[in-house]
mmCIF file of C-alpha atoms in Angstrom:
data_model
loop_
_atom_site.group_PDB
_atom_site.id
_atom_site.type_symbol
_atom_site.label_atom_id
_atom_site.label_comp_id
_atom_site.label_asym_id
_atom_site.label_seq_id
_atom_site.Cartn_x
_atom_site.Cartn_y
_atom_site.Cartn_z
ATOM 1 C CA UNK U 1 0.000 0.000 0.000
ATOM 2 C CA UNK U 2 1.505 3.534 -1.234
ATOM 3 C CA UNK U 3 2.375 5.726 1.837
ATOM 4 C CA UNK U 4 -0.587 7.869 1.977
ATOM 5 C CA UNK U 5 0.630 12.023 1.695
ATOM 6 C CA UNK U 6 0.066 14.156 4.455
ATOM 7 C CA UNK U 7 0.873 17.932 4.865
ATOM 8 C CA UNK U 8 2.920 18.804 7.724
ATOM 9 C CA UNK U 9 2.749 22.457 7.194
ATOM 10 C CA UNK U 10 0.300 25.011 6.296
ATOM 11 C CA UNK U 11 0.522 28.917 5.011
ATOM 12 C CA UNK U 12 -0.388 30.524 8.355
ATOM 13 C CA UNK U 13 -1.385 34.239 8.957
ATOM 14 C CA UNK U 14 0.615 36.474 6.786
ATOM 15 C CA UNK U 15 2.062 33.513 4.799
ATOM 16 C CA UNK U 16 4.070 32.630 8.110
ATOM 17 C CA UNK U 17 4.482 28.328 7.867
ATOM 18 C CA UNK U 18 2.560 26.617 10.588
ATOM 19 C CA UNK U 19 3.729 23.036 11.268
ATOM 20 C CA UNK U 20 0.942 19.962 12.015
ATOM 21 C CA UNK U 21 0.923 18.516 15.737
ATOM 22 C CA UNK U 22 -1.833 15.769 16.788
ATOM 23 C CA UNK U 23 -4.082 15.832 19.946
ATOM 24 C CA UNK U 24 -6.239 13.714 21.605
ATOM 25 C CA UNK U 25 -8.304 13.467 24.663
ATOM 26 C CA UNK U 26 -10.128 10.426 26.649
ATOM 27 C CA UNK U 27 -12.679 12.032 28.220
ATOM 28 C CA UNK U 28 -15.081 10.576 30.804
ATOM 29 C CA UNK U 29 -18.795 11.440 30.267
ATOM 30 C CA UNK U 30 -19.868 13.332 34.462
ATOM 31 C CA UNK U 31 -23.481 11.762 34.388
ATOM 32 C CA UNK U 32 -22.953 7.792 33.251
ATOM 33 C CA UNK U 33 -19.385 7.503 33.090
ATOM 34 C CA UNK U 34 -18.979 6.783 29.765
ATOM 35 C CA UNK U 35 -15.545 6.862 28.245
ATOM 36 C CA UNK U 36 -15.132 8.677 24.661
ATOM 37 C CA UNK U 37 -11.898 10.047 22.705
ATOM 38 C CA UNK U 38 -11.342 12.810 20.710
ATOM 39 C CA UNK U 39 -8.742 13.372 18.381
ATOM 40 C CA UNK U 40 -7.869 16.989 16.771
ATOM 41 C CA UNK U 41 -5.266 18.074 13.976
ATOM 42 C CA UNK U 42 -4.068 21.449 14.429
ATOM 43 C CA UNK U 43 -1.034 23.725 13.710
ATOM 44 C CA UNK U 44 1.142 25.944 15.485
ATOM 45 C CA UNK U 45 3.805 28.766 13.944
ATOM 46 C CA UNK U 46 6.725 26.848 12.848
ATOM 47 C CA UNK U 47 9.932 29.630 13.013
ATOM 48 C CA UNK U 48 8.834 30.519 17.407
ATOM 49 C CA UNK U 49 8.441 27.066 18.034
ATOM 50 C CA UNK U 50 10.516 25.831 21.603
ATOM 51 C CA UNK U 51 10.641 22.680 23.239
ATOM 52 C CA UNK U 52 8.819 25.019 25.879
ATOM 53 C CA UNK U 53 6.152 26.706 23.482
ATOM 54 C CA UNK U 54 5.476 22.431 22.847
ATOM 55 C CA UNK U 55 4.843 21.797 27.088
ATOM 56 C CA UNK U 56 2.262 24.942 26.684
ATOM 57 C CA UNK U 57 0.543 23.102 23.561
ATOM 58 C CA UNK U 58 0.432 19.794 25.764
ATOM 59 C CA UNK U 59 -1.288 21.686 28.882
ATOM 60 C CA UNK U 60 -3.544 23.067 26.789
ATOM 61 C CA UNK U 61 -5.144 20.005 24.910
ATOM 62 C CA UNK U 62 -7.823 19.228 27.562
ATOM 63 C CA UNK U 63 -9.126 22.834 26.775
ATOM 64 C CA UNK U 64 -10.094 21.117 23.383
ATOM 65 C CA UNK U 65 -12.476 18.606 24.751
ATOM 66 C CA UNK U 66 -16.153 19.129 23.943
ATOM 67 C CA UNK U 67 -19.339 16.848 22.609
ATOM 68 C CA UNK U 68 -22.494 15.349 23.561
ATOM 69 C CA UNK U 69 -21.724 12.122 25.222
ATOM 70 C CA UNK U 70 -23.072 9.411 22.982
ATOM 71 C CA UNK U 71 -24.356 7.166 25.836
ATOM 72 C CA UNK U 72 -26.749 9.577 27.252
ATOM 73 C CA UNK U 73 -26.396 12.678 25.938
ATOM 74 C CA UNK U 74 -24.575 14.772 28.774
ATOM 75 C CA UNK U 75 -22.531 17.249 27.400
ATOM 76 C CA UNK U 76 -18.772 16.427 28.088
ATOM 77 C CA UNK U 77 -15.821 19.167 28.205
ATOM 78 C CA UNK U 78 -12.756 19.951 29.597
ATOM 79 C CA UNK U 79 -13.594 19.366 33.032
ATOM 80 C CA UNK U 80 -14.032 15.698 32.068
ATOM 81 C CA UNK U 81 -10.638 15.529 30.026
ATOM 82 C CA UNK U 82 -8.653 12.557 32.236
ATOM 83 C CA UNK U 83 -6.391 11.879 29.573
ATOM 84 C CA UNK U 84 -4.534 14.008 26.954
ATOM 85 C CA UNK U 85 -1.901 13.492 24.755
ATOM 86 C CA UNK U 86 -0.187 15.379 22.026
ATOM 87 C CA UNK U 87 2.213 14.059 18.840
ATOM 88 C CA UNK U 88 4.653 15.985 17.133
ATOM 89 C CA UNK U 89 6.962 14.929 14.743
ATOM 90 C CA UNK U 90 9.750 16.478 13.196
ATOM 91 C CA UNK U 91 9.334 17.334 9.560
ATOM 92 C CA UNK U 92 12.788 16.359 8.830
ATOM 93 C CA UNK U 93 11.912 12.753 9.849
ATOM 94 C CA UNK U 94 14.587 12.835 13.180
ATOM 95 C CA UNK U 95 11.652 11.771 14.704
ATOM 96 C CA UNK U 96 8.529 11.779 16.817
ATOM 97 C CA UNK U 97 7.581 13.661 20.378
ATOM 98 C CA UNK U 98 4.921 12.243 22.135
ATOM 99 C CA UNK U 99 3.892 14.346 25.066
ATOM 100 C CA UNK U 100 0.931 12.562 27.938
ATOM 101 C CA UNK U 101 -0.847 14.328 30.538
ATOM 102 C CA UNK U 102 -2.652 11.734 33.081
ATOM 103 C CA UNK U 103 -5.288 13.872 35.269
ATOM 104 C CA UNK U 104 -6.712 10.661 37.096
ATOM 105 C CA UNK U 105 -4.719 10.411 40.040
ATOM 106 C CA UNK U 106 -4.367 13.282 42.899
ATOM 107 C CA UNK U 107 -2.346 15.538 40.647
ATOM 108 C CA UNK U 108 -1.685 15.786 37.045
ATOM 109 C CA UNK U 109 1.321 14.182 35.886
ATOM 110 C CA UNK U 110 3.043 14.556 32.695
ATOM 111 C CA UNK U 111 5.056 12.353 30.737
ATOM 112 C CA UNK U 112 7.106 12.250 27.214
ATOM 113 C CA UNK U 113 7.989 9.575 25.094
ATOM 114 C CA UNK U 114 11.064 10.482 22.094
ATOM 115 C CA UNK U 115 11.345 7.652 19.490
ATOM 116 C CA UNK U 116 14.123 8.826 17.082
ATOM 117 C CA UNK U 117 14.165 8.256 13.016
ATOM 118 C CA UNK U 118 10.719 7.471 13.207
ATOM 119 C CA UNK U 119 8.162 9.379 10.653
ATOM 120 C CA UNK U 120 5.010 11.384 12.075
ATOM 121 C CA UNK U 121 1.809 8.690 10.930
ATOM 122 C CA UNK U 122 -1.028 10.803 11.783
ATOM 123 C CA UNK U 123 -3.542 8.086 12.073
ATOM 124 C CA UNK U 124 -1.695 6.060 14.718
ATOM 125 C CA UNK U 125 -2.719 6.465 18.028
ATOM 126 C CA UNK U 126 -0.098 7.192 20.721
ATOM 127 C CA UNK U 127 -1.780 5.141 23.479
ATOM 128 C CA UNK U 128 -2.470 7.061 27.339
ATOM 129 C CA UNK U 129 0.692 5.912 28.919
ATOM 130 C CA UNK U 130 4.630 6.087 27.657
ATOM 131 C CA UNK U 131 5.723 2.451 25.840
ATOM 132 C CA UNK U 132 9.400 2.669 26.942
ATOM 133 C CA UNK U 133 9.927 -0.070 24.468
ATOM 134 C CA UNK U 134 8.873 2.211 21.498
ATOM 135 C CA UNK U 135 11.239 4.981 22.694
ATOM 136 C CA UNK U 136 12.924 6.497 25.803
ATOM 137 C CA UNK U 137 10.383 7.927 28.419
ATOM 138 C CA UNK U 138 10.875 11.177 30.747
ATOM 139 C CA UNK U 139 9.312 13.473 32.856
ATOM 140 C CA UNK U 140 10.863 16.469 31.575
ATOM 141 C CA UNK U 141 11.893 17.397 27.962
ATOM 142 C CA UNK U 142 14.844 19.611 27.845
ATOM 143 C CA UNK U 143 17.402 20.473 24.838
ATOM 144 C CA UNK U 144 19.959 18.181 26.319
ATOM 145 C CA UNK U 145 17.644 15.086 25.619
ATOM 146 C CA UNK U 146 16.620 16.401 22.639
ATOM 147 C CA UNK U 147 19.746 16.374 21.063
ATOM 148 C CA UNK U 148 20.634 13.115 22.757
ATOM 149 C CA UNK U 149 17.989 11.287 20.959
ATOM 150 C CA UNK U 150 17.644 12.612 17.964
ATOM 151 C CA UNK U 151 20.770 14.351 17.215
ATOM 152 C CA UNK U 152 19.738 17.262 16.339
ATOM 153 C CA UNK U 153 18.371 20.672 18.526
ATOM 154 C CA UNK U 154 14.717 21.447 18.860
ATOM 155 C CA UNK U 155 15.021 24.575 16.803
ATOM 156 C CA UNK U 156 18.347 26.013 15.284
ATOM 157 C CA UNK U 157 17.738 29.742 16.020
ATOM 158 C CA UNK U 158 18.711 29.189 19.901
ATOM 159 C CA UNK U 159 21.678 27.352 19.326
ATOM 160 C CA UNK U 160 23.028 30.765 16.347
ATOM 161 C CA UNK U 161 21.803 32.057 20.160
ATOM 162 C CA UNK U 162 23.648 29.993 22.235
ATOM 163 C CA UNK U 163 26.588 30.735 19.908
ATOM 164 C CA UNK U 164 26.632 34.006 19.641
ATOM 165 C CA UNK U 165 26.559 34.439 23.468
ATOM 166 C CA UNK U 166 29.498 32.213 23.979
ATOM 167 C CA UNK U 167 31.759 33.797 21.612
ATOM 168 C CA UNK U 168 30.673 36.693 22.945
ATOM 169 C CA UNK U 169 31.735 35.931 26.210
ATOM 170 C CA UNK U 170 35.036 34.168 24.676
ATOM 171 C CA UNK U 171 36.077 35.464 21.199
ATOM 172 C CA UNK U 172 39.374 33.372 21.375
ATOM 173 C CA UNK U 173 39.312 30.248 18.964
ATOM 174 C CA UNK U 174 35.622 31.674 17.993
ATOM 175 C CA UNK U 175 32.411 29.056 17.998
ATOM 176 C CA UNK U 176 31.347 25.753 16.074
ATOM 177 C CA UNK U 177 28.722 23.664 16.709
ATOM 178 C CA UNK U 178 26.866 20.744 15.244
ATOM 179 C CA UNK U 179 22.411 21.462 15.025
ATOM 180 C CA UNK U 180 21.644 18.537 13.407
ATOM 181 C CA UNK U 181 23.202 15.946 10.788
ATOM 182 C CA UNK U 182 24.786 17.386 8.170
ATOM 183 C CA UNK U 183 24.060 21.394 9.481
ATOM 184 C CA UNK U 184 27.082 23.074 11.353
ATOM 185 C CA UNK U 185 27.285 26.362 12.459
ATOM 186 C CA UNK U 186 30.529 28.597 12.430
ATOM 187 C CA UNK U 187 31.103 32.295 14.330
ATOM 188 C CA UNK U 188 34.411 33.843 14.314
ATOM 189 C CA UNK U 189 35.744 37.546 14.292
ATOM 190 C CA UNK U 190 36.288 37.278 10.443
ATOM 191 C CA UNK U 191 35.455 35.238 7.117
ATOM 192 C CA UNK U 192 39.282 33.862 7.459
ATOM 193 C CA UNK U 193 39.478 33.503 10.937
ATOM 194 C CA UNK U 194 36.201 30.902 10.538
ATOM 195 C CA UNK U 195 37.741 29.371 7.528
ATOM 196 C CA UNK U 196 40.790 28.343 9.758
ATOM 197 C CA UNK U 197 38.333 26.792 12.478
ATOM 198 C CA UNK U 198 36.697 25.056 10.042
ATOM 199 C CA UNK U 199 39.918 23.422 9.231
ATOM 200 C CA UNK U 200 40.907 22.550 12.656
ATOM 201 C CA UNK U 201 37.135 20.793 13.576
ATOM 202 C CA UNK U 202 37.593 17.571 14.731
ATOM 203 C CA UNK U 203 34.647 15.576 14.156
ATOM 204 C CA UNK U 204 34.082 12.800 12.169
ATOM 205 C CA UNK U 205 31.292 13.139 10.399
ATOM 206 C CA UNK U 206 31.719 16.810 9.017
ATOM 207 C CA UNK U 207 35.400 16.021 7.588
ATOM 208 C CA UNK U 208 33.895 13.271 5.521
ATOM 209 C CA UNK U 209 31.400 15.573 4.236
ATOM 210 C CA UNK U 210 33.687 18.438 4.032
ATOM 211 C CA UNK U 211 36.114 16.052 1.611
ATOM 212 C CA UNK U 212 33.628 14.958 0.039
ATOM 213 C CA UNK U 213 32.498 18.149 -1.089
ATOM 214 C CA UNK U 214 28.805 17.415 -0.119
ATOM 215 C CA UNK U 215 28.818 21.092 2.018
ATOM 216 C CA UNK U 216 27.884 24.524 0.749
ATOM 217 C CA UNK U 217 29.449 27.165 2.778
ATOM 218 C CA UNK U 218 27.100 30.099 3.604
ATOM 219 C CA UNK U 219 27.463 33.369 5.636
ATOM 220 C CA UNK U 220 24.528 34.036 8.040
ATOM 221 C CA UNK U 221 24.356 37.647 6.932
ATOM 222 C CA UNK U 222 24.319 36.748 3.257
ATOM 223 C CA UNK U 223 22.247 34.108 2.849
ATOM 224 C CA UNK U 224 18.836 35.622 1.608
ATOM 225 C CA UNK U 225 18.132 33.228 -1.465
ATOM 226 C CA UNK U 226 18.252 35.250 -4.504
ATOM 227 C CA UNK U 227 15.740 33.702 -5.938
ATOM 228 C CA UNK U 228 13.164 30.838 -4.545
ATOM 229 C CA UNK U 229 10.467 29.258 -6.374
ATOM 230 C CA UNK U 230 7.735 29.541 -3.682
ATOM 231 C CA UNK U 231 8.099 33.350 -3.046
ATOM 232 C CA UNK U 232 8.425 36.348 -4.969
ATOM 233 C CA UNK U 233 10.299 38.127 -2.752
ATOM 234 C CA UNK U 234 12.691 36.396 -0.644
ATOM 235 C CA UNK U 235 14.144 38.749 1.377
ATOM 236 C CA UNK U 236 11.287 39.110 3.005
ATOM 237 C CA UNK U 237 11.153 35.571 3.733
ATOM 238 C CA UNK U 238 9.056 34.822 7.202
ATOM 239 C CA UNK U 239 11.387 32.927 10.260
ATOM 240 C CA UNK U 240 14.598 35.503 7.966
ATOM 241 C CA UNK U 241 17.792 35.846 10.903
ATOM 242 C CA UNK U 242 16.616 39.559 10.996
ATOM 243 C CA UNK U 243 13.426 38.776 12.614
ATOM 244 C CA UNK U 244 15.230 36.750 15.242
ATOM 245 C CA UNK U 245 18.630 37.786 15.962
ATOM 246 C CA UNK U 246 18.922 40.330 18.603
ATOM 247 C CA UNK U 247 20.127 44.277 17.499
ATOM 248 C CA UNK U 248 23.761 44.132 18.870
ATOM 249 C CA UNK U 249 24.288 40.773 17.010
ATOM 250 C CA UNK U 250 22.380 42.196 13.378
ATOM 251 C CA UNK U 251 24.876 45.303 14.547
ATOM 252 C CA UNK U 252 27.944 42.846 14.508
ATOM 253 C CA UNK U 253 27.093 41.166 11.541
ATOM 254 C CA UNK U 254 26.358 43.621 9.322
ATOM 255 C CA UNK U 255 29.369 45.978 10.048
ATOM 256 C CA UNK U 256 31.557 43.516 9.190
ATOM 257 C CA UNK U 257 32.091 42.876 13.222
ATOM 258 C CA UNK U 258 31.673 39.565 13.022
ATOM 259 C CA UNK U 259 31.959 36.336 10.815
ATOM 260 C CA UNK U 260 28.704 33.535 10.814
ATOM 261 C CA UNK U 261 28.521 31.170 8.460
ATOM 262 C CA UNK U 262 26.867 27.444 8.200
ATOM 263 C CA UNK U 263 28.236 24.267 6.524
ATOM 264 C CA UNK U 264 25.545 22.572 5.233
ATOM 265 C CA UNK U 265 24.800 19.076 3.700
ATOM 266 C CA UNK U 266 23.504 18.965 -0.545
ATOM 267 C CA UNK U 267 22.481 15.462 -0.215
ATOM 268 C CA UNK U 268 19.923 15.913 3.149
ATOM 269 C CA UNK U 269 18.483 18.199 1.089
ATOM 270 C CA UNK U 270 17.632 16.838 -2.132
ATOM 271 C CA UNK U 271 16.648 13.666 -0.277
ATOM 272 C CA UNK U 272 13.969 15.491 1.762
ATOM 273 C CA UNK U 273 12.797 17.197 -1.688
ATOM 274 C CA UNK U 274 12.588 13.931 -3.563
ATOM 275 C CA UNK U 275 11.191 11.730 -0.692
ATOM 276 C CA UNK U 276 8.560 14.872 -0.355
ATOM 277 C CA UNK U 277 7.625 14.874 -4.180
ATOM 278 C CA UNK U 278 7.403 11.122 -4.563
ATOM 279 C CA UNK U 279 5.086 10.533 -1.639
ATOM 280 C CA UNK U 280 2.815 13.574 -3.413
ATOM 281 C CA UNK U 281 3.391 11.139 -6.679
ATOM 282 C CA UNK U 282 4.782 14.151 -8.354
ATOM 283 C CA UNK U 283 7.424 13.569 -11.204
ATOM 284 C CA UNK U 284 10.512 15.436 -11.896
ATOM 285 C CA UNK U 285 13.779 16.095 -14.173
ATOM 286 C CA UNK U 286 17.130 16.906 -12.436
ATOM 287 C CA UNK U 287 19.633 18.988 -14.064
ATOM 288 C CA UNK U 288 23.188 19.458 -12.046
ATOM 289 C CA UNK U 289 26.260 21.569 -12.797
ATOM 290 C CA UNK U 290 28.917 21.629 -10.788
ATOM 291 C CA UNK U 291 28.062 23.381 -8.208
ATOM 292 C CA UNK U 292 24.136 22.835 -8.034
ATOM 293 C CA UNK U 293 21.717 21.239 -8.685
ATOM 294 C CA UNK U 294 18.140 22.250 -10.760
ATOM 295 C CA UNK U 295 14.411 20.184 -10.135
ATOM 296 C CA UNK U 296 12.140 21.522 -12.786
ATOM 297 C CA UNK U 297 9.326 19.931 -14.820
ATOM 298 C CA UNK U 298 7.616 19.297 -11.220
ATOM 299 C CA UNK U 299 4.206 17.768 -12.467
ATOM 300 C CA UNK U 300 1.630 16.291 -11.157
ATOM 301 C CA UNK U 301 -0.394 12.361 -12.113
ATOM 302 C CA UNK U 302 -2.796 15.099 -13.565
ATOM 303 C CA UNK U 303 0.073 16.251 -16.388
ATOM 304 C CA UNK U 304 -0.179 20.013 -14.391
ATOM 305 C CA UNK U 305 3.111 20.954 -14.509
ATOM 306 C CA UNK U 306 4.730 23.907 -11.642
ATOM 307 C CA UNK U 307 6.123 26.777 -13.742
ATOM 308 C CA UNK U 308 9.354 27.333 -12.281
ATOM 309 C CA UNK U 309 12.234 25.182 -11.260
ATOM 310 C CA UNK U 310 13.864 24.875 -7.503
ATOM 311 C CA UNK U 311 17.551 25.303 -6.983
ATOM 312 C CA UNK U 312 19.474 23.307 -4.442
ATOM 313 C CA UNK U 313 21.808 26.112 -3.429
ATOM 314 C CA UNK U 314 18.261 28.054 -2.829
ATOM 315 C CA UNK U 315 16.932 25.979 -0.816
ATOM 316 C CA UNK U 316 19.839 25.757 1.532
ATOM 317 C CA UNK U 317 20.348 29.003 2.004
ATOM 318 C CA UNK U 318 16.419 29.220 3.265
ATOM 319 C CA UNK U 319 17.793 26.844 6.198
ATOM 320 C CA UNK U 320 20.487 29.146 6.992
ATOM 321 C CA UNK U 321 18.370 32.039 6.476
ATOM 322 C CA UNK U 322 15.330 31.281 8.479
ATOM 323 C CA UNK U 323 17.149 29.253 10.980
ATOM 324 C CA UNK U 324 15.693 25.605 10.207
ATOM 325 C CA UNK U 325 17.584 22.409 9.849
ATOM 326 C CA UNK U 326 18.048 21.237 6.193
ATOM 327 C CA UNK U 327 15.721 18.391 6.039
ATOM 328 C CA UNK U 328 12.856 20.836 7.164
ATOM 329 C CA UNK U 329 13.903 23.311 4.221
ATOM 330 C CA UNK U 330 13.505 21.024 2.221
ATOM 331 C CA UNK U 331 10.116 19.574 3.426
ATOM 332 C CA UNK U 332 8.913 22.953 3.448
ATOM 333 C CA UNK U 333 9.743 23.973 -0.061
ATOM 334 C CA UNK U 334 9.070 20.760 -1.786
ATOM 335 C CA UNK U 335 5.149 21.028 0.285
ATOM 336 C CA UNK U 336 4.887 24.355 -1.273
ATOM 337 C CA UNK U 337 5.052 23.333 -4.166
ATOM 338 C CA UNK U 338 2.833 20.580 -4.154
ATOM 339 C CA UNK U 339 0.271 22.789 -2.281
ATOM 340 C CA UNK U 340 0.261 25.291 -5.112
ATOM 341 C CA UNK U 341 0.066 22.194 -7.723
ATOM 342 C CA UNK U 342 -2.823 20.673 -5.837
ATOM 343 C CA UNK U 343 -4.038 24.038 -5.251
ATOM 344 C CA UNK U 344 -4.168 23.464 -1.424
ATOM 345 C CA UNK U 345 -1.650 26.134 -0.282
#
């Protein structure tokens, strides 16, 4: 059976991306007892999102509850909520989030689940309780654990952040850090002075890639795509580092102050596009120079064909730009695209 396709994001208000989380309730009916679930797909800004903004989400499902019990006709709400739970998966496949809130003892208690490289199925049900044999269980979800299990961080803005602040604090042998496979961030006083570090990183996995040739190398402060098939005007891109990074960092960057730049992967890339495109049974030609490479002739089973091509380099540059891992640049544009072909988006 052909993997059914879902959308994980939608064009929220003023075109801002929302990403998909599921939620679900077992309620108990006040008058006979009765025991009923509810199940709810909604979406939440993509660019703010925090491993805290996702606890907030989780607290607030039992404010969803609400229907005419079926047994005897009570109305049931969020007063009868004794169960919630919420799903979120990563749109870069890392994996799935599973948060549970248990209201049937003396106090609520609240639980998470993280099952890493596993895809977001929105018609499985999560159960009421953890299944530490599915995936690791806690009772808090912090970064550290986050980037224990899946390798990656919750949300790439903090860690430019997190950077920033440290070399800040320390200028000497500048920054680097690692937000998710094949994404590394650099910060140093100057475009040279990051090009040495770069040199001297010692981990495994980025020399391969970095012989291998698979990484573009793009500053922070220049890396507005020039052109992107899925908006006219990209420098006013929404989740773009100007909306994000404080005014004495924009200050540093753009006077030349200081040096950011991000390695990042080709090949997570184009395998997020393609994986997106042939799930939405959409068909293809690839064109590559040496140094990028060109989808176009994007068409549907319907023979509609999208109008303009998507460039690699562009869409990498949107990850750096907006502050999102590679995978989930390229989920994002490649949904686009088959939104506007399906005429959904």
């Amino acid at each position: 059976m052909a993997e059914p396709f879902v959308f994980r994001f939608a064009p929220g208000e003023h075109g801002e991306p929302e990403v998909m989380y599921v939620a679900d309730v077992r309620c108990e009916c006040g008058l006979c007892g009765h025991v009923q679930m509810q199940r709810f797909y909604h979406s939440t800004p993509f660019h703010p999102l925090t491993v805290e903004r996702l606890g907030e989400l989780l607290a607030q499902v039992p404010q969803k509850a609400g229907y005419e019990c079926e047994n005897c006709g009570e109305e049931v709400g969020p007063e009868h909520v004794a169960q919630a739970a919420l799903t979120y998966g990563f749109p870069d496949d890392a994996g799935i989030i599973r948060g549970y809130l248990d209201r049937t003892g003396d106090a609520p208690e609240v639980e998470f689940e993280l099952e890493a490289r596993r895809r977001l199925d929105p018609q499985a049900l999560p159960g009421w309780t953890p299944n530490d044999e599915r995936g690791e269980v806690f009772d808090r979800l912090g970064e550290s654990t986050i980037e224990r299990v899946f390798r990656r961080v919750f949300n790439p803005k903090l860690l430019w952040l997190e950077l920033f602040e440290d070399w800040a604090a320390d200028p000497e042998g500048g920054a680097f850090a690692c937000a998710a496979p094949g994404y590394w961030l650099v910060i140093e006083e100057t475009e040279q002075a990051a090009s040495e570090l770069a040199d001297e990183i010692d981990d495994e996995e980025f020399r391969e890639a970095y012989d291998d040739g698979d990484l573009m190398v793009i500053p922070l402060a220049d890396s507005v795509p020039a052109q992107l098939p899925t908006h006219s005007y990209p420098d006013q891109i929404p989740g773009r580092w100007q909306t994000w990074l404080p005014e004495d960092i924009r200050a540093l960057l753009e006077g030349g102050n200081a040096w950011a730049e991000a390695y990042v992967s080709r090949s997570g890339v184009v395998e997020a596009i393609e994986r997106t495109f042939g799930v939405a049974q959409l068909t293809y030609e690839i064109d590559q120079t040496d140094v990028d490479l060109f989808l176009s002739k994007i068409t549907t089973p319907g023979d509609e064909v999208y109008g303009r091509g998507v460039a690699v380099s562009a869409v990498l540059r949107r990850a750096v730009c907006t502050g999102i891992t590679p995978g989930e640049a390229g989920r994002l544009t490649a949904e686009e695209i088959a939104g506007m072909l399906l005429r959904v988006w």
